[in-house]
Amino acid sequence: MTKVKLSAYEQERLENIKQNRELLLSLNLVGDSAIPLGESGGQRRIVNKSKTRAKRSADDDEADDGGAWGGRKGKSTRVGAIEIPARRSKRLRGETAEPVTEVEERVIEGGDVSELLLGAESHFASDVVSQAIKVEGHYRGWVESGVMERLGIQGNATEAWESEGGGKFSFKDPLGTGKKITKKSVPSGQSVAKFVASKLLKKNPNAYFYRHTEPGTEQWTGDWTEEERLVFLQIAKEYGCGDKWGLFSTHVPHRVGYQCSNYYRQYVIPQGWIIDDNYRIDSSGHAVYVGKHKRGGM
């Protein structure tokens, strides 16, 4: 298994956790005395939400896309005082802190968090593993055939690049024109990455579709539908997945490459729908990438 080294910050954080646990154990902080005044477990505190929203602009209030939070475009509703739960940590509930485990001790001493991460076969139940799609972390397809035909895109990456002028690709010159792309050459209000991608529809489709949908197609935001989920899994089963997300997204109308990538890491892998050995699952159920980091142009 690939070793994953702790950063200095994480090393210090784990040391602090260990010291705090030992301190709580030594002080025997249990019962109501462990709960500060005003933070009792059954109480709820009132927060005036209107004050917390004071710094948000009118544009932000109207930008809710109706996605994961279920909001609606257009009008925003001003909410006054709302109730939010008080903190309910173990310390505040008066429970005894858990001792540091042997695995955590080794992580603190050695700085290798690999032992805290589980492979899919260890993390998920056997029935989930048996039904999951297995991939190697690579997409082996090309632009979706209908999109390719409609837009006149060539049949592979080499032909696409050469037919649109060729040139030497580099991250400083992603267009292959021999000229470096700078912020000064980008229209005001656009990011360099999105501007460059917009110029590569036929020359480097992977780069284009990573940030853009097919011309004339609306980009959807918010939660993925069940139909989209099934399409995603079918394409992964047929062509693999894990890289070249721009190309992959051409099979999922209304979504761009970075949305597919995020969906993969945040939902697909943690749910066990696809098993990719480049990922491990941490104790919170989040996907952690442990594969090789590499950069590619097309």
PDB file of C-alpha atoms in Angstrom:
ATOM      1  CA  MET A   1       0.000   0.000   0.000  1.00  0.00           C
ATOM      2  CA  THR A   2       1.259   3.465  -0.841  1.00  0.00           C
ATOM      3  CA  LYS A   3       2.472   5.351   2.215  1.00  0.00           C
ATOM      4  CA  VAL A   4       0.737   8.645   2.856  1.00  0.00           C
ATOM      5  CA  LYS A   5       2.852  11.036   4.928  1.00  0.00           C
ATOM      6  CA  LEU A   6       1.339  13.427   7.440  1.00  0.00           C
ATOM      7  CA  SER A   7       1.856  17.133   6.963  1.00  0.00           C
ATOM      8  CA  ALA A   8       3.401  19.082   9.836  1.00  0.00           C
ATOM      9  CA  TYR A   9      -0.054  20.460  10.607  1.00  0.00           C
ATOM     10  CA  GLU A  10      -1.684  17.009  10.803  1.00  0.00           C
ATOM     11  CA  GLN A  11       1.228  15.712  12.903  1.00  0.00           C
ATOM     12  CA  GLU A  12       0.723  18.520  15.406  1.00  0.00           C
ATOM     13  CA  ARG A  13      -3.054  18.018  15.335  1.00  0.00           C
ATOM     14  CA  LEU A  14      -2.780  14.334  16.237  1.00  0.00           C
ATOM     15  CA  GLU A  15      -0.318  15.146  19.022  1.00  0.00           C
ATOM     16  CA  ASN A  16      -2.802  17.666  20.421  1.00  0.00           C
ATOM     17  CA  ILE A  17      -5.633  15.135  20.248  1.00  0.00           C
ATOM     18  CA  LYS A  18      -3.531  12.648  22.180  1.00  0.00           C
ATOM     19  CA  GLN A  19      -2.620  15.187  24.868  1.00  0.00           C
ATOM     20  CA  ASN A  20      -6.219  16.356  25.221  1.00  0.00           C
ATOM     21  CA  ARG A  21      -7.506  12.836  25.666  1.00  0.00           C
ATOM     22  CA  GLU A  22      -4.899  12.063  28.303  1.00  0.00           C
ATOM     23  CA  LEU A  23      -5.697  15.292  30.137  1.00  0.00           C
ATOM     24  CA  LEU A  24      -9.446  14.579  30.196  1.00  0.00           C
ATOM     25  CA  LEU A  25      -8.799  11.077  31.494  1.00  0.00           C
ATOM     26  CA  SER A  26      -6.484  12.322  34.228  1.00  0.00           C
ATOM     27  CA  LEU A  27      -9.018  14.957  35.348  1.00  0.00           C
ATOM     28  CA  ASN A  28     -11.904  12.470  35.181  1.00  0.00           C
ATOM     29  CA  LEU A  29     -14.134  15.068  33.534  1.00  0.00           C
ATOM     30  CA  VAL A  30     -17.478  13.291  33.486  1.00  0.00           C
ATOM     31  CA  GLY A  31     -21.045  14.278  34.378  1.00  0.00           C
ATOM     32  CA  ASP A  32     -22.586  17.754  34.295  1.00  0.00           C
ATOM     33  CA  SER A  33     -19.421  19.436  35.592  1.00  0.00           C
ATOM     34  CA  ALA A  34     -17.805  18.839  32.192  1.00  0.00           C
ATOM     35  CA  ILE A  35     -20.418  21.027  30.493  1.00  0.00           C
ATOM     36  CA  PRO A  36     -19.729  24.794  30.516  1.00  0.00           C
ATOM     37  CA  LEU A  37     -22.513  27.146  31.538  1.00  0.00           C
ATOM     38  CA  GLY A  38     -24.925  27.877  28.691  1.00  0.00           C
ATOM     39  CA  GLU A  39     -23.916  24.738  26.775  1.00  0.00           C
ATOM     40  CA  SER A  40     -25.995  22.028  28.487  1.00  0.00           C
ATOM     41  CA  GLY A  41     -26.834  19.080  26.290  1.00  0.00           C
ATOM     42  CA  GLY A  42     -30.589  19.688  26.147  1.00  0.00           C
ATOM     43  CA  GLN A  43     -30.493  23.403  25.433  1.00  0.00           C
ATOM     44  CA  ARG A  44     -30.702  25.046  22.018  1.00  0.00           C
ATOM     45  CA  ARG A  45     -29.377  28.492  21.324  1.00  0.00           C
ATOM     46  CA  ILE A  46     -30.966  31.124  19.118  1.00  0.00           C
ATOM     47  CA  VAL A  47     -29.038  32.819  16.339  1.00  0.00           C
ATOM     48  CA  ASN A  48     -30.251  35.776  14.330  1.00  0.00           C
ATOM     49  CA  LYS A  49     -29.622  34.589  10.807  1.00  0.00           C
ATOM     50  CA  SER A  50     -30.287  38.013   9.320  1.00  0.00           C
ATOM     51  CA  LYS A  51     -27.087  39.281  10.937  1.00  0.00           C
ATOM     52  CA  THR A  52     -25.002  36.453   9.578  1.00  0.00           C
ATOM     53  CA  ARG A  53     -26.258  37.258   6.073  1.00  0.00           C
ATOM     54  CA  ALA A  54     -25.606  40.982   6.323  1.00  0.00           C
ATOM     55  CA  LYS A  55     -22.416  40.826   4.275  1.00  0.00           C
ATOM     56  CA  ARG A  56     -23.892  38.798   1.421  1.00  0.00           C
ATOM     57  CA  SER A  57     -24.668  40.768  -1.697  1.00  0.00           C
ATOM     58  CA  ALA A  58     -28.004  40.747  -3.480  1.00  0.00           C
ATOM     59  CA  ASP A  59     -26.377  38.787  -6.299  1.00  0.00           C
ATOM     60  CA  ASP A  60     -25.341  36.050  -3.872  1.00  0.00           C
ATOM     61  CA  ASP A  61     -28.878  35.885  -2.472  1.00  0.00           C
ATOM     62  CA  GLU A  62     -30.272  35.293  -5.958  1.00  0.00           C
ATOM     63  CA  ALA A  63     -27.595  32.839  -7.104  1.00  0.00           C
ATOM     64  CA  ASP A  64     -28.978  29.751  -5.363  1.00  0.00           C
ATOM     65  CA  ASP A  65     -29.112  27.101  -8.060  1.00  0.00           C
ATOM     66  CA  GLY A  66     -31.661  24.869  -6.382  1.00  0.00           C
ATOM     67  CA  GLY A  67     -29.155  22.034  -6.001  1.00  0.00           C
ATOM     68  CA  ALA A  68     -28.204  20.153  -2.886  1.00  0.00           C
ATOM     69  CA  TRP A  69     -29.827  22.731  -0.609  1.00  0.00           C
ATOM     70  CA  GLY A  70     -33.179  22.687  -2.393  1.00  0.00           C
ATOM     71  CA  GLY A  71     -33.249  26.434  -3.028  1.00  0.00           C
ATOM     72  CA  ARG A  72     -34.935  28.226  -5.922  1.00  0.00           C
ATOM     73  CA  LYS A  73     -33.532  30.706  -8.393  1.00  0.00           C
ATOM     74  CA  GLY A  74     -34.623  34.295  -8.388  1.00  0.00           C
ATOM     75  CA  LYS A  75     -36.121  35.263  -5.058  1.00  0.00           C
ATOM     76  CA  SER A  76     -34.431  34.805  -1.701  1.00  0.00           C
ATOM     77  CA  THR A  77     -36.312  34.568   1.557  1.00  0.00           C
ATOM     78  CA  ARG A  78     -35.033  36.607   4.447  1.00  0.00           C
ATOM     79  CA  VAL A  79     -35.113  34.510   7.577  1.00  0.00           C
ATOM     80  CA  GLY A  80     -35.078  36.005  11.044  1.00  0.00           C
ATOM     81  CA  ALA A  81     -34.180  34.131  14.206  1.00  0.00           C
ATOM     82  CA  ILE A  82     -33.680  30.403  13.716  1.00  0.00           C
ATOM     83  CA  GLU A  83     -32.758  27.604  16.093  1.00  0.00           C
ATOM     84  CA  ILE A  84     -29.542  25.681  15.709  1.00  0.00           C
ATOM     85  CA  PRO A  85     -28.405  22.802  17.920  1.00  0.00           C
ATOM     86  CA  ALA A  86     -25.901  23.463  20.682  1.00  0.00           C
ATOM     87  CA  ARG A  87     -22.550  21.690  20.430  1.00  0.00           C
ATOM     88  CA  ARG A  88     -22.770  18.059  21.412  1.00  0.00           C
ATOM     89  CA  SER A  89     -19.180  16.821  21.584  1.00  0.00           C
ATOM     90  CA  LYS A  90     -18.326  13.957  23.933  1.00  0.00           C
ATOM     91  CA  ARG A  91     -16.736  16.383  26.359  1.00  0.00           C
ATOM     92  CA  LEU A  92     -19.883  18.513  26.487  1.00  0.00           C
ATOM     93  CA  ARG A  93     -22.046  15.428  26.906  1.00  0.00           C
ATOM     94  CA  GLY A  94     -19.946  14.476  29.911  1.00  0.00           C
ATOM     95  CA  GLU A  95     -18.632  11.267  28.377  1.00  0.00           C
ATOM     96  CA  THR A  96     -15.188   9.827  29.002  1.00  0.00           C
ATOM     97  CA  ALA A  97     -12.666  10.492  26.240  1.00  0.00           C
ATOM     98  CA  GLU A  98     -11.546   7.471  24.271  1.00  0.00           C
ATOM     99  CA  PRO A  99      -7.902   6.444  24.717  1.00  0.00           C
ATOM    100  CA  VAL A 100      -5.483   6.721  21.825  1.00  0.00           C
ATOM    101  CA  THR A 101      -5.371   3.424  19.903  1.00  0.00           C
ATOM    102  CA  GLU A 102      -2.219   1.521  18.974  1.00  0.00           C
ATOM    103  CA  VAL A 103      -2.743   2.435  15.330  1.00  0.00           C
ATOM    104  CA  GLU A 104      -3.051   6.137  16.198  1.00  0.00           C
ATOM    105  CA  GLU A 105       0.129   5.864  18.284  1.00  0.00           C
ATOM    106  CA  ARG A 106       2.019   4.478  15.278  1.00  0.00           C
ATOM    107  CA  VAL A 107       0.629   7.211  13.034  1.00  0.00           C
ATOM    108  CA  ILE A 108       1.717   9.908  15.492  1.00  0.00           C
ATOM    109  CA  GLU A 109       5.202   8.419  15.787  1.00  0.00           C
ATOM    110  CA  GLY A 110       5.792   7.508  12.160  1.00  0.00           C
ATOM    111  CA  GLY A 111       3.730  10.098  10.290  1.00  0.00           C
ATOM    112  CA  ASP A 112       2.267   7.459   7.934  1.00  0.00           C
ATOM    113  CA  VAL A 113      -1.553   7.563   7.818  1.00  0.00           C
ATOM    114  CA  SER A 114      -1.902   4.467   5.608  1.00  0.00           C
ATOM    115  CA  GLU A 115      -3.111   2.363   8.517  1.00  0.00           C
ATOM    116  CA  LEU A 116      -6.045   4.725   9.025  1.00  0.00           C
ATOM    117  CA  LEU A 117      -7.208   4.191   5.439  1.00  0.00           C
ATOM    118  CA  LEU A 118      -9.047   1.106   4.241  1.00  0.00           C
ATOM    119  CA  GLY A 119      -9.349  -0.426   0.804  1.00  0.00           C
ATOM    120  CA  ALA A 120     -12.853  -0.918  -0.562  1.00  0.00           C
ATOM    121  CA  GLU A 121     -12.817  -4.661   0.149  1.00  0.00           C
ATOM    122  CA  SER A 122     -12.123  -3.972   3.824  1.00  0.00           C
ATOM    123  CA  HIS A 123     -14.425  -0.986   4.232  1.00  0.00           C
ATOM    124  CA  PHE A 124     -17.585  -2.185   2.461  1.00  0.00           C
ATOM    125  CA  ALA A 125     -19.787  -5.191   3.083  1.00  0.00           C
ATOM    126  CA  SER A 126     -19.203  -8.188   0.821  1.00  0.00           C
ATOM    127  CA  ASP A 127     -22.480  -7.671  -1.086  1.00  0.00           C
ATOM    128  CA  VAL A 128     -21.505  -4.080  -1.917  1.00  0.00           C
ATOM    129  CA  VAL A 129     -18.085  -5.192  -3.137  1.00  0.00           C
ATOM    130  CA  SER A 130     -19.549  -7.973  -5.282  1.00  0.00           C
ATOM    131  CA  GLN A 131     -21.897  -5.567  -7.069  1.00  0.00           C
ATOM    132  CA  ALA A 132     -19.394  -2.745  -7.523  1.00  0.00           C
ATOM    133  CA  ILE A 133     -17.833  -1.866 -10.877  1.00  0.00           C
ATOM    134  CA  LYS A 134     -14.052  -2.393 -10.832  1.00  0.00           C
ATOM    135  CA  VAL A 135     -11.867   0.153 -12.650  1.00  0.00           C
ATOM    136  CA  GLU A 136      -8.141   0.840 -12.918  1.00  0.00           C
ATOM    137  CA  GLY A 137      -8.411   4.615 -12.695  1.00  0.00           C
ATOM    138  CA  HIS A 138      -8.255   5.276 -16.450  1.00  0.00           C
ATOM    139  CA  TYR A 139     -10.826   6.284 -19.060  1.00  0.00           C
ATOM    140  CA  ARG A 140     -10.153   4.424 -22.330  1.00  0.00           C
ATOM    141  CA  GLY A 141     -12.757   6.077 -24.560  1.00  0.00           C
ATOM    142  CA  TRP A 142     -12.966   9.239 -26.621  1.00  0.00           C
ATOM    143  CA  VAL A 143     -15.585  11.944 -27.201  1.00  0.00           C
ATOM    144  CA  GLU A 144     -19.136  10.550 -27.301  1.00  0.00           C
ATOM    145  CA  SER A 145     -19.893   9.614 -30.940  1.00  0.00           C
ATOM    146  CA  GLY A 146     -22.925  11.891 -31.323  1.00  0.00           C
ATOM    147  CA  VAL A 147     -21.053  14.903 -29.929  1.00  0.00           C
ATOM    148  CA  MET A 148     -18.046  14.098 -32.112  1.00  0.00           C
ATOM    149  CA  GLU A 149     -20.183  13.969 -35.246  1.00  0.00           C
ATOM    150  CA  ARG A 150     -22.165  17.137 -34.462  1.00  0.00           C
ATOM    151  CA  LEU A 151     -19.057  19.199 -33.760  1.00  0.00           C
ATOM    152  CA  GLY A 152     -16.727  17.702 -36.372  1.00  0.00           C
ATOM    153  CA  ILE A 153     -14.147  16.481 -33.864  1.00  0.00           C
ATOM    154  CA  GLN A 154     -11.487  14.083 -35.146  1.00  0.00           C
ATOM    155  CA  GLY A 155     -11.390  10.429 -34.094  1.00  0.00           C
ATOM    156  CA  ASN A 156      -8.503  10.539 -31.606  1.00  0.00           C
ATOM    157  CA  ALA A 157      -6.330  12.960 -29.631  1.00  0.00           C
ATOM    158  CA  THR A 158      -3.412  13.036 -32.084  1.00  0.00           C
ATOM    159  CA  GLU A 159      -5.587  13.704 -35.131  1.00  0.00           C
ATOM    160  CA  ALA A 160      -7.559  16.357 -33.258  1.00  0.00           C
ATOM    161  CA  TRP A 161      -4.427  18.219 -32.179  1.00  0.00           C
ATOM    162  CA  GLU A 162      -2.674  18.101 -35.541  1.00  0.00           C
ATOM    163  CA  SER A 163      -5.759  18.974 -37.599  1.00  0.00           C
ATOM    164  CA  GLU A 164      -6.150  22.213 -35.618  1.00  0.00           C
ATOM    165  CA  GLY A 165      -2.631  23.486 -36.138  1.00  0.00           C
ATOM    166  CA  GLY A 166      -0.572  21.157 -33.958  1.00  0.00           C
ATOM    167  CA  GLY A 167       2.353  22.691 -32.121  1.00  0.00           C
ATOM    168  CA  LYS A 168       4.127  21.679 -28.934  1.00  0.00           C
ATOM    169  CA  PHE A 169       1.897  21.394 -25.887  1.00  0.00           C
ATOM    170  CA  SER A 170       3.055  22.721 -22.533  1.00  0.00           C
ATOM    171  CA  PHE A 171       1.241  24.042 -19.497  1.00  0.00           C
ATOM    172  CA  LYS A 172       2.627  27.492 -20.228  1.00  0.00           C
ATOM    173  CA  ASP A 173       1.495  27.205 -23.852  1.00  0.00           C
ATOM    174  CA  PRO A 174      -1.581  24.912 -23.752  1.00  0.00           C
ATOM    175  CA  LEU A 175      -2.801  26.144 -27.140  1.00  0.00           C
ATOM    176  CA  GLY A 176       0.417  25.061 -28.864  1.00  0.00           C
ATOM    177  CA  THR A 177       0.813  28.444 -30.567  1.00  0.00           C
ATOM    178  CA  GLY A 178       4.293  29.200 -29.265  1.00  0.00           C
ATOM    179  CA  LYS A 179       2.940  32.039 -27.147  1.00  0.00           C
ATOM    180  CA  LYS A 180       2.558  31.918 -23.383  1.00  0.00           C
ATOM    181  CA  ILE A 181      -0.875  32.608 -21.951  1.00  0.00           C
ATOM    182  CA  THR A 182      -0.897  35.377 -19.359  1.00  0.00           C
ATOM    183  CA  LYS A 183      -3.662  37.009 -17.341  1.00  0.00           C
ATOM    184  CA  LYS A 184      -3.314  40.126 -19.475  1.00  0.00           C
ATOM    185  CA  SER A 185      -4.372  38.170 -22.561  1.00  0.00           C
ATOM    186  CA  VAL A 186      -7.567  36.928 -20.899  1.00  0.00           C
ATOM    187  CA  PRO A 187     -10.822  38.937 -21.085  1.00  0.00           C
ATOM    188  CA  SER A 188     -11.795  40.615 -17.846  1.00  0.00           C
ATOM    189  CA  GLY A 189     -13.905  38.444 -15.581  1.00  0.00           C
ATOM    190  CA  GLN A 190     -12.684  35.108 -16.981  1.00  0.00           C
ATOM    191  CA  SER A 191     -10.224  32.711 -15.413  1.00  0.00           C
ATOM    192  CA  VAL A 192      -7.178  31.784 -17.458  1.00  0.00           C
ATOM    193  CA  ALA A 193      -8.099  28.086 -17.308  1.00  0.00           C
ATOM    194  CA  LYS A 194     -11.639  28.560 -18.568  1.00  0.00           C
ATOM    195  CA  PHE A 195     -10.520  30.973 -21.297  1.00  0.00           C
ATOM    196  CA  VAL A 196      -7.869  28.559 -22.563  1.00  0.00           C
ATOM    197  CA  ALA A 197     -10.313  25.639 -22.467  1.00  0.00           C
ATOM    198  CA  SER A 198     -12.821  27.598 -24.553  1.00  0.00           C
ATOM    199  CA  LYS A 199     -10.264  27.741 -27.399  1.00  0.00           C
ATOM    200  CA  LEU A 200      -9.672  23.985 -27.487  1.00  0.00           C
ATOM    201  CA  LEU A 201     -13.019  22.485 -28.502  1.00  0.00           C
ATOM    202  CA  LYS A 202     -11.660  20.639 -31.553  1.00  0.00           C
ATOM    203  CA  LYS A 203      -7.957  20.668 -30.749  1.00  0.00           C
ATOM    204  CA  ASN A 204      -8.021  19.272 -27.213  1.00  0.00           C
ATOM    205  CA  PRO A 205     -11.580  18.149 -26.408  1.00  0.00           C
ATOM    206  CA  ASN A 206     -10.584  16.816 -23.006  1.00  0.00           C
ATOM    207  CA  ALA A 207      -9.489  20.286 -21.909  1.00  0.00           C
ATOM    208  CA  TYR A 208     -12.549  21.959 -23.424  1.00  0.00           C
ATOM    209  CA  PHE A 209     -15.171  19.656 -21.929  1.00  0.00           C
ATOM    210  CA  TYR A 210     -13.512  19.683 -18.516  1.00  0.00           C
ATOM    211  CA  ARG A 211     -14.894  23.215 -18.091  1.00  0.00           C
ATOM    212  CA  HIS A 212     -17.553  23.585 -20.786  1.00  0.00           C
ATOM    213  CA  THR A 213     -20.610  21.698 -22.002  1.00  0.00           C
ATOM    214  CA  GLU A 214     -21.332  21.136 -25.677  1.00  0.00           C
ATOM    215  CA  PRO A 215     -22.079  24.534 -27.269  1.00  0.00           C
ATOM    216  CA  GLY A 216     -25.759  25.340 -26.865  1.00  0.00           C
ATOM    217  CA  THR A 217     -26.225  22.873 -23.992  1.00  0.00           C
ATOM    218  CA  GLU A 218     -27.116  24.188 -20.558  1.00  0.00           C
ATOM    219  CA  GLN A 219     -24.851  23.188 -17.693  1.00  0.00           C
ATOM    220  CA  TRP A 220     -26.747  21.734 -14.764  1.00  0.00           C
ATOM    221  CA  THR A 221     -25.712  22.286 -11.170  1.00  0.00           C
ATOM    222  CA  GLY A 222     -26.815  20.751  -7.906  1.00  0.00           C
ATOM    223  CA  ASP A 223     -27.735  17.156  -7.127  1.00  0.00           C
ATOM    224  CA  TRP A 224     -27.298  14.445  -9.711  1.00  0.00           C
ATOM    225  CA  THR A 225     -30.415  12.584 -10.804  1.00  0.00           C
ATOM    226  CA  GLU A 226     -30.765   8.814 -10.629  1.00  0.00           C
ATOM    227  CA  GLU A 227     -30.737   8.727 -14.423  1.00  0.00           C
ATOM    228  CA  GLU A 228     -27.405  10.585 -14.475  1.00  0.00           C
ATOM    229  CA  ARG A 229     -26.003   8.211 -11.872  1.00  0.00           C
ATOM    230  CA  LEU A 230     -26.909   5.194 -13.981  1.00  0.00           C
ATOM    231  CA  VAL A 231     -25.396   6.773 -17.112  1.00  0.00           C
ATOM    232  CA  PHE A 232     -22.203   7.540 -15.168  1.00  0.00           C
ATOM    233  CA  LEU A 233     -21.917   3.943 -13.965  1.00  0.00           C
ATOM    234  CA  GLN A 234     -22.651   2.506 -17.410  1.00  0.00           C
ATOM    235  CA  ILE A 235     -19.922   4.603 -19.042  1.00  0.00           C
ATOM    236  CA  ALA A 236     -17.489   3.666 -16.265  1.00  0.00           C
ATOM    237  CA  LYS A 237     -18.308  -0.013 -16.811  1.00  0.00           C
ATOM    238  CA  GLU A 238     -17.818   0.262 -20.567  1.00  0.00           C
ATOM    239  CA  TYR A 239     -14.804   2.579 -20.807  1.00  0.00           C
ATOM    240  CA  GLY A 240     -13.366   2.808 -17.298  1.00  0.00           C
ATOM    241  CA  CYS A 241     -12.919   6.090 -15.427  1.00  0.00           C
ATOM    242  CA  GLY A 242     -10.603   7.997 -13.123  1.00  0.00           C
ATOM    243  CA  ASP A 243      -8.935  10.442 -15.524  1.00  0.00           C
ATOM    244  CA  LYS A 244      -9.695  12.392 -18.736  1.00  0.00           C
ATOM    245  CA  TRP A 245     -12.888  13.642 -17.130  1.00  0.00           C
ATOM    246  CA  GLY A 246     -13.524  16.110 -19.956  1.00  0.00           C
ATOM    247  CA  LEU A 247     -13.893  13.255 -22.442  1.00  0.00           C
ATOM    248  CA  PHE A 248     -15.891  11.198 -19.956  1.00  0.00           C
ATOM    249  CA  SER A 249     -18.360  14.056 -19.430  1.00  0.00           C
ATOM    250  CA  THR A 250     -19.357  14.117 -23.108  1.00  0.00           C
ATOM    251  CA  HIS A 251     -21.394  10.995 -22.329  1.00  0.00           C
ATOM    252  CA  VAL A 252     -23.246  12.806 -19.521  1.00  0.00           C
ATOM    253  CA  PRO A 253     -25.243  15.692 -21.041  1.00  0.00           C
ATOM    254  CA  HIS A 254     -25.394  18.946 -19.038  1.00  0.00           C
ATOM    255  CA  ARG A 255     -22.345  18.058 -16.918  1.00  0.00           C
ATOM    256  CA  VAL A 256     -18.714  19.091 -17.394  1.00  0.00           C
ATOM    257  CA  GLY A 257     -15.538  17.219 -16.533  1.00  0.00           C
ATOM    258  CA  TYR A 258     -14.820  18.717 -13.140  1.00  0.00           C
ATOM    259  CA  GLN A 259     -18.382  17.930 -12.029  1.00  0.00           C
ATOM    260  CA  CYS A 260     -17.889  14.276 -12.980  1.00  0.00           C
ATOM    261  CA  SER A 261     -14.568  14.223 -11.135  1.00  0.00           C
ATOM    262  CA  ASN A 262     -16.112  15.718  -7.988  1.00  0.00           C
ATOM    263  CA  TYR A 263     -19.093  13.363  -8.148  1.00  0.00           C
ATOM    264  CA  TYR A 264     -16.707  10.430  -8.425  1.00  0.00           C
ATOM    265  CA  ARG A 265     -14.697  11.379  -5.346  1.00  0.00           C
ATOM    266  CA  GLN A 266     -17.529  12.666  -3.170  1.00  0.00           C
ATOM    267  CA  TYR A 267     -20.285  10.137  -3.937  1.00  0.00           C
ATOM    268  CA  VAL A 268     -19.403   7.255  -6.257  1.00  0.00           C
ATOM    269  CA  ILE A 269     -16.296   5.991  -4.432  1.00  0.00           C
ATOM    270  CA  PRO A 270     -17.630   6.560  -0.868  1.00  0.00           C
ATOM    271  CA  GLN A 271     -20.865   4.709  -1.737  1.00  0.00           C
ATOM    272  CA  GLY A 272     -18.996   1.705  -3.123  1.00  0.00           C
ATOM    273  CA  TRP A 273     -20.634   1.905  -6.550  1.00  0.00           C
ATOM    274  CA  ILE A 274     -17.196   1.776  -8.173  1.00  0.00           C
ATOM    275  CA  ILE A 275     -13.991   0.318  -6.739  1.00  0.00           C
ATOM    276  CA  ASP A 276     -10.798   2.102  -7.775  1.00  0.00           C
ATOM    277  CA  ASP A 277      -7.571   0.964  -6.093  1.00  0.00           C
ATOM    278  CA  ASN A 278      -6.217   4.501  -6.391  1.00  0.00           C
ATOM    279  CA  TYR A 279      -8.555   5.438  -3.532  1.00  0.00           C
ATOM    280  CA  ARG A 280      -8.844   4.447   0.107  1.00  0.00           C
ATOM    281  CA  ILE A 281     -11.633   5.210   2.577  1.00  0.00           C
ATOM    282  CA  ASP A 282     -10.887   7.061   5.811  1.00  0.00           C
ATOM    283  CA  SER A 283     -12.633   6.643   9.163  1.00  0.00           C
ATOM    284  CA  SER A 284     -15.225   9.277   8.186  1.00  0.00           C
ATOM    285  CA  GLY A 285     -16.145   7.445   4.994  1.00  0.00           C
ATOM    286  CA  HIS A 286     -14.431   9.938   2.683  1.00  0.00           C
ATOM    287  CA  ALA A 287     -12.445   8.913  -0.383  1.00  0.00           C
ATOM    288  CA  VAL A 288      -8.709   9.631  -0.174  1.00  0.00           C
ATOM    289  CA  TYR A 289      -6.562   9.497  -3.301  1.00  0.00           C
ATOM    290  CA  VAL A 290      -3.401   7.426  -2.800  1.00  0.00           C
ATOM    291  CA  GLY A 291      -2.426   6.853  -6.442  1.00  0.00           C
ATOM    292  CA  LYS A 292       0.346   8.519  -8.378  1.00  0.00           C
ATOM    293  CA  HIS A 293      -0.082  12.202  -9.140  1.00  0.00           C
ATOM    294  CA  LYS A 294       0.556  12.993 -12.762  1.00  0.00           C
ATOM    295  CA  ARG A 295      -0.205  15.754 -15.188  1.00  0.00           C
ATOM    296  CA  GLY A 296      -1.268  15.272 -18.769  1.00  0.00           C
ATOM    297  CA  GLY A 297      -2.216  17.588 -21.559  1.00  0.00           C
ATOM    298  CA  MET A 298      -4.725  15.625 -23.611  1.00  0.00           C
TER     299      MET A 298
END
